mmCIF file of C-alpha atoms in Angstrom:
data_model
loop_
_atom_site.group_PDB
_atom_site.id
_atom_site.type_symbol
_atom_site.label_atom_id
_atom_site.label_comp_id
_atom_site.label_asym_id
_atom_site.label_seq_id
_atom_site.Cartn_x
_atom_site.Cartn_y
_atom_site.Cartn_z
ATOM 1 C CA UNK A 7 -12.269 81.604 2.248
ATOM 2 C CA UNK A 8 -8.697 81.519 1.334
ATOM 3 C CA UNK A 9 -6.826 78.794 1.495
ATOM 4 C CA UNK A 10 -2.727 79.056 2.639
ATOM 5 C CA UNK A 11 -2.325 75.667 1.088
ATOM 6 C CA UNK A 12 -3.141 73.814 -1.719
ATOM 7 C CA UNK A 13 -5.104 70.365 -2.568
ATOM 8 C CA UNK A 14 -1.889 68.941 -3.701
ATOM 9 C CA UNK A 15 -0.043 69.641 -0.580
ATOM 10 C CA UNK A 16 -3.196 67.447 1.601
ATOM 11 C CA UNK A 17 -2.384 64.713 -0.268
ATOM 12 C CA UNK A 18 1.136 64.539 0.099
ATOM 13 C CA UNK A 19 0.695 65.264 3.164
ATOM 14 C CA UNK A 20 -1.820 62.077 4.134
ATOM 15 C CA UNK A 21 0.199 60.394 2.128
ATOM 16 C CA UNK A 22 3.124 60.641 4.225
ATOM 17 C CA UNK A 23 0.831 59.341 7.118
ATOM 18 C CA UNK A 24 -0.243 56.138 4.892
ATOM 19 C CA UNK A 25 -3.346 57.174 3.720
ATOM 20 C CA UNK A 26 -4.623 56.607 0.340
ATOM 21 C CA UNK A 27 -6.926 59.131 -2.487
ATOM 22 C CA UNK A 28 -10.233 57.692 -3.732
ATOM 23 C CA UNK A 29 -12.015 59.770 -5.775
ATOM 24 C CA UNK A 30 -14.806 58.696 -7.996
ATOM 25 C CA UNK A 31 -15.202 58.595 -11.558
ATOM 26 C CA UNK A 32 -17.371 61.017 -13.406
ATOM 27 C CA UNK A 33 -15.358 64.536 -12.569
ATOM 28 C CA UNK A 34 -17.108 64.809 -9.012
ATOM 29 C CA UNK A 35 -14.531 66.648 -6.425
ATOM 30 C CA UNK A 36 -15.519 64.729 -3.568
ATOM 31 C CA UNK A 37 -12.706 62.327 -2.284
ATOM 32 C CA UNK A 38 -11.724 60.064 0.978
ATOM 33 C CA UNK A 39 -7.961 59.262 2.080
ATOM 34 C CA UNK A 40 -8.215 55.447 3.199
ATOM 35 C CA UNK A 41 -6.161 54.126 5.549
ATOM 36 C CA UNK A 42 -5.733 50.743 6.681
ATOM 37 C CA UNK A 43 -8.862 50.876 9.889
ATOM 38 C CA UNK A 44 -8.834 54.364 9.198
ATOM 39 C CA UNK A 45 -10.918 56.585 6.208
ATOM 40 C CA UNK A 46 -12.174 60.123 6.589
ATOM 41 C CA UNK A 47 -13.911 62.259 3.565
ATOM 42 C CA UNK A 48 -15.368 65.817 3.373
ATOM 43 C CA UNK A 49 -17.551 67.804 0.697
ATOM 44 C CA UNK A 50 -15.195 70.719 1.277
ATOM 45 C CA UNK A 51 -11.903 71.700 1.488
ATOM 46 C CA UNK A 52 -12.739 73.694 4.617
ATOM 47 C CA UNK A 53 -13.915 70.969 6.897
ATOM 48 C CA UNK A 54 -11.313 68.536 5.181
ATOM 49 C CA UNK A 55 -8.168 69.602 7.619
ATOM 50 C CA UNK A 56 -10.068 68.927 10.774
ATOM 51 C CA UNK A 57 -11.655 65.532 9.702
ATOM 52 C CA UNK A 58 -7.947 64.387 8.641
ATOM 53 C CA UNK A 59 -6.649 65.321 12.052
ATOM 54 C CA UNK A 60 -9.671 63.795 14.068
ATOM 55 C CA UNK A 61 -9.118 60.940 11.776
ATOM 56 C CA UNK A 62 -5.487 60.609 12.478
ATOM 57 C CA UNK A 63 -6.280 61.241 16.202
ATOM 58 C CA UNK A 64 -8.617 58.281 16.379
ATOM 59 C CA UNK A 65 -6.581 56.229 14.079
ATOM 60 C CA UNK A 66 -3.366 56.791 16.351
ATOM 61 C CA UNK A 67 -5.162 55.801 19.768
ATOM 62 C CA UNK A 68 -6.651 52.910 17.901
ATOM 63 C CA UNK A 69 -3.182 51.441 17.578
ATOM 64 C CA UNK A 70 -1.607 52.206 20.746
ATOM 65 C CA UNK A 71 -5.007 50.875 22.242
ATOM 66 C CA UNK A 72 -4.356 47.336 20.266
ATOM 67 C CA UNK A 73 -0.545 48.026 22.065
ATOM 68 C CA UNK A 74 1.369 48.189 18.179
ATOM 69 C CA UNK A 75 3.876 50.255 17.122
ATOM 70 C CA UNK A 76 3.274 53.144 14.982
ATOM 71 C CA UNK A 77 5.990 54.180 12.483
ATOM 72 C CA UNK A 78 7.222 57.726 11.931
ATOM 73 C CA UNK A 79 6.330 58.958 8.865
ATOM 74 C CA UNK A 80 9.480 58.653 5.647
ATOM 75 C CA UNK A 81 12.277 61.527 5.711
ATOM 76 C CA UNK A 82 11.287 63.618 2.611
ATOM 77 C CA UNK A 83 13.980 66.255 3.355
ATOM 78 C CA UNK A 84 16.737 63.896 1.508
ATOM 79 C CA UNK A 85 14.728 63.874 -1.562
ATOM 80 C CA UNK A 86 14.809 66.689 -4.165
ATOM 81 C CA UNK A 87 11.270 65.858 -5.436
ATOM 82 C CA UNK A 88 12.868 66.204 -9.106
ATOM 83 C CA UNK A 89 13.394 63.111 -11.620
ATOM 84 C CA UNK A 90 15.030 63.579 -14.855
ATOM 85 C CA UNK A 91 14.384 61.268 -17.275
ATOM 86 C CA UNK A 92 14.955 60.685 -21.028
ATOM 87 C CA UNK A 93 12.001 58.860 -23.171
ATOM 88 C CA UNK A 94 11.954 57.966 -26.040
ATOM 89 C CA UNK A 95 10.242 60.608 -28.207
ATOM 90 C CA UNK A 96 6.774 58.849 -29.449
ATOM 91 C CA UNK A 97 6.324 58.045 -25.496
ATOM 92 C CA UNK A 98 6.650 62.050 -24.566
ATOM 93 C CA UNK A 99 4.007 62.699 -27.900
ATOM 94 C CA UNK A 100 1.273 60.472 -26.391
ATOM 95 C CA UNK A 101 2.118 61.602 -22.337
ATOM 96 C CA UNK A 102 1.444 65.099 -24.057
ATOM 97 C CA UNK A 103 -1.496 64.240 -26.269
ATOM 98 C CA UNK A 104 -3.098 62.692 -23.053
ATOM 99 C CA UNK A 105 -2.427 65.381 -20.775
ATOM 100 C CA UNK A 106 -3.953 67.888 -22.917
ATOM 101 C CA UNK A 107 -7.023 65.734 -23.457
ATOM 102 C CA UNK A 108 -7.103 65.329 -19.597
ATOM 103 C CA UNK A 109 -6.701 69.205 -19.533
ATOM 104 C CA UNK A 110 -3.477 69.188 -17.133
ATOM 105 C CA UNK A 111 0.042 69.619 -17.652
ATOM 106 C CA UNK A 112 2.203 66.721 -18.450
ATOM 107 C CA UNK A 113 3.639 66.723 -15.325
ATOM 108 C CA UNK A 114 0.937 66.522 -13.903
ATOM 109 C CA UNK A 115 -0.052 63.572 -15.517
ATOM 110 C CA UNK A 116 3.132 61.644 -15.578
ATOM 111 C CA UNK A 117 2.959 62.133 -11.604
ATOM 112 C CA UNK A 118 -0.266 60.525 -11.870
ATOM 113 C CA UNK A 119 0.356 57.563 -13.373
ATOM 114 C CA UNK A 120 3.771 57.036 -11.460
ATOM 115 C CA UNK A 121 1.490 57.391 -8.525
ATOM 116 C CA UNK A 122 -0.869 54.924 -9.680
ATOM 117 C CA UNK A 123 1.512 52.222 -11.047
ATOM 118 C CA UNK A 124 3.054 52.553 -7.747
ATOM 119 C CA UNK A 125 -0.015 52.109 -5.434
ATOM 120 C CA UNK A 126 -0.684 48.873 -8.014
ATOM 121 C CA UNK A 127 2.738 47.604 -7.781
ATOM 122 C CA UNK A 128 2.347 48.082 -3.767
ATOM 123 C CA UNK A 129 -0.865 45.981 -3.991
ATOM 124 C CA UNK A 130 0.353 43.203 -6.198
ATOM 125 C CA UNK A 131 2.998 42.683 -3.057
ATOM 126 C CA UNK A 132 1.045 42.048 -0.384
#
């Protein structure tokens, strides 16, 4: 089946909506987006659409149920998505060493660990 949309553009997507990426060690393509009373996971990315909207369905009534407020999801149209930065130059040799090893781009892998510094840093302050 083809697929419209990317991987990549789920996850930003359920993360607008709160939800987090677990994946497991060891290469295996199954994940779950966690949320907060809330988790769905699929085998596929074919059935993973529909569990993410039931999900969000049940999650949604689950709230207004309990009678709290449910915020709207950030405004990403005032952001460019683009960061230019300067580092110094034996940083950008080991980002690129490690993203070849990893066998993705380097910005690929830069957005991962920005991603997973800030999920830590997020963590630390609650």
């Amino acid at each position: 089946m083809d697929h419209d949309i990317h991987f990549e553009d789920i996850v930003k997507v359920m993360k607008e909506y709160g939800y987090e990426i677990k994946q497991p060690k060891g290469g295996s393509s199954r994940c779950s987006f966690v949320k907060p009373g809330c988790m769905t996971c699929s085998d596929s990315l074919d059935d993973l659409l529909e569990l993410a909207k039931d999900a969000k369905e049940t999650w949604i009534l689950g709230i207004l149920e309990d009678g709290k407020e449910i915020s709207l999801p950030s405004d990403l149209q005032s952001y460019s998505g683009q960061l230019k930065l300067r580092i110094p130059k034996k940083i950008h040799r080991f980002l690129s060493i490690h993203a070849k090893e990893e066998g993705i781009s380097m910005n690929q892998y830069c957005l991962y660990l920005l991603a997973k510094n800030d999920t830590e840093y997020k963590k630390e302050r609650r």
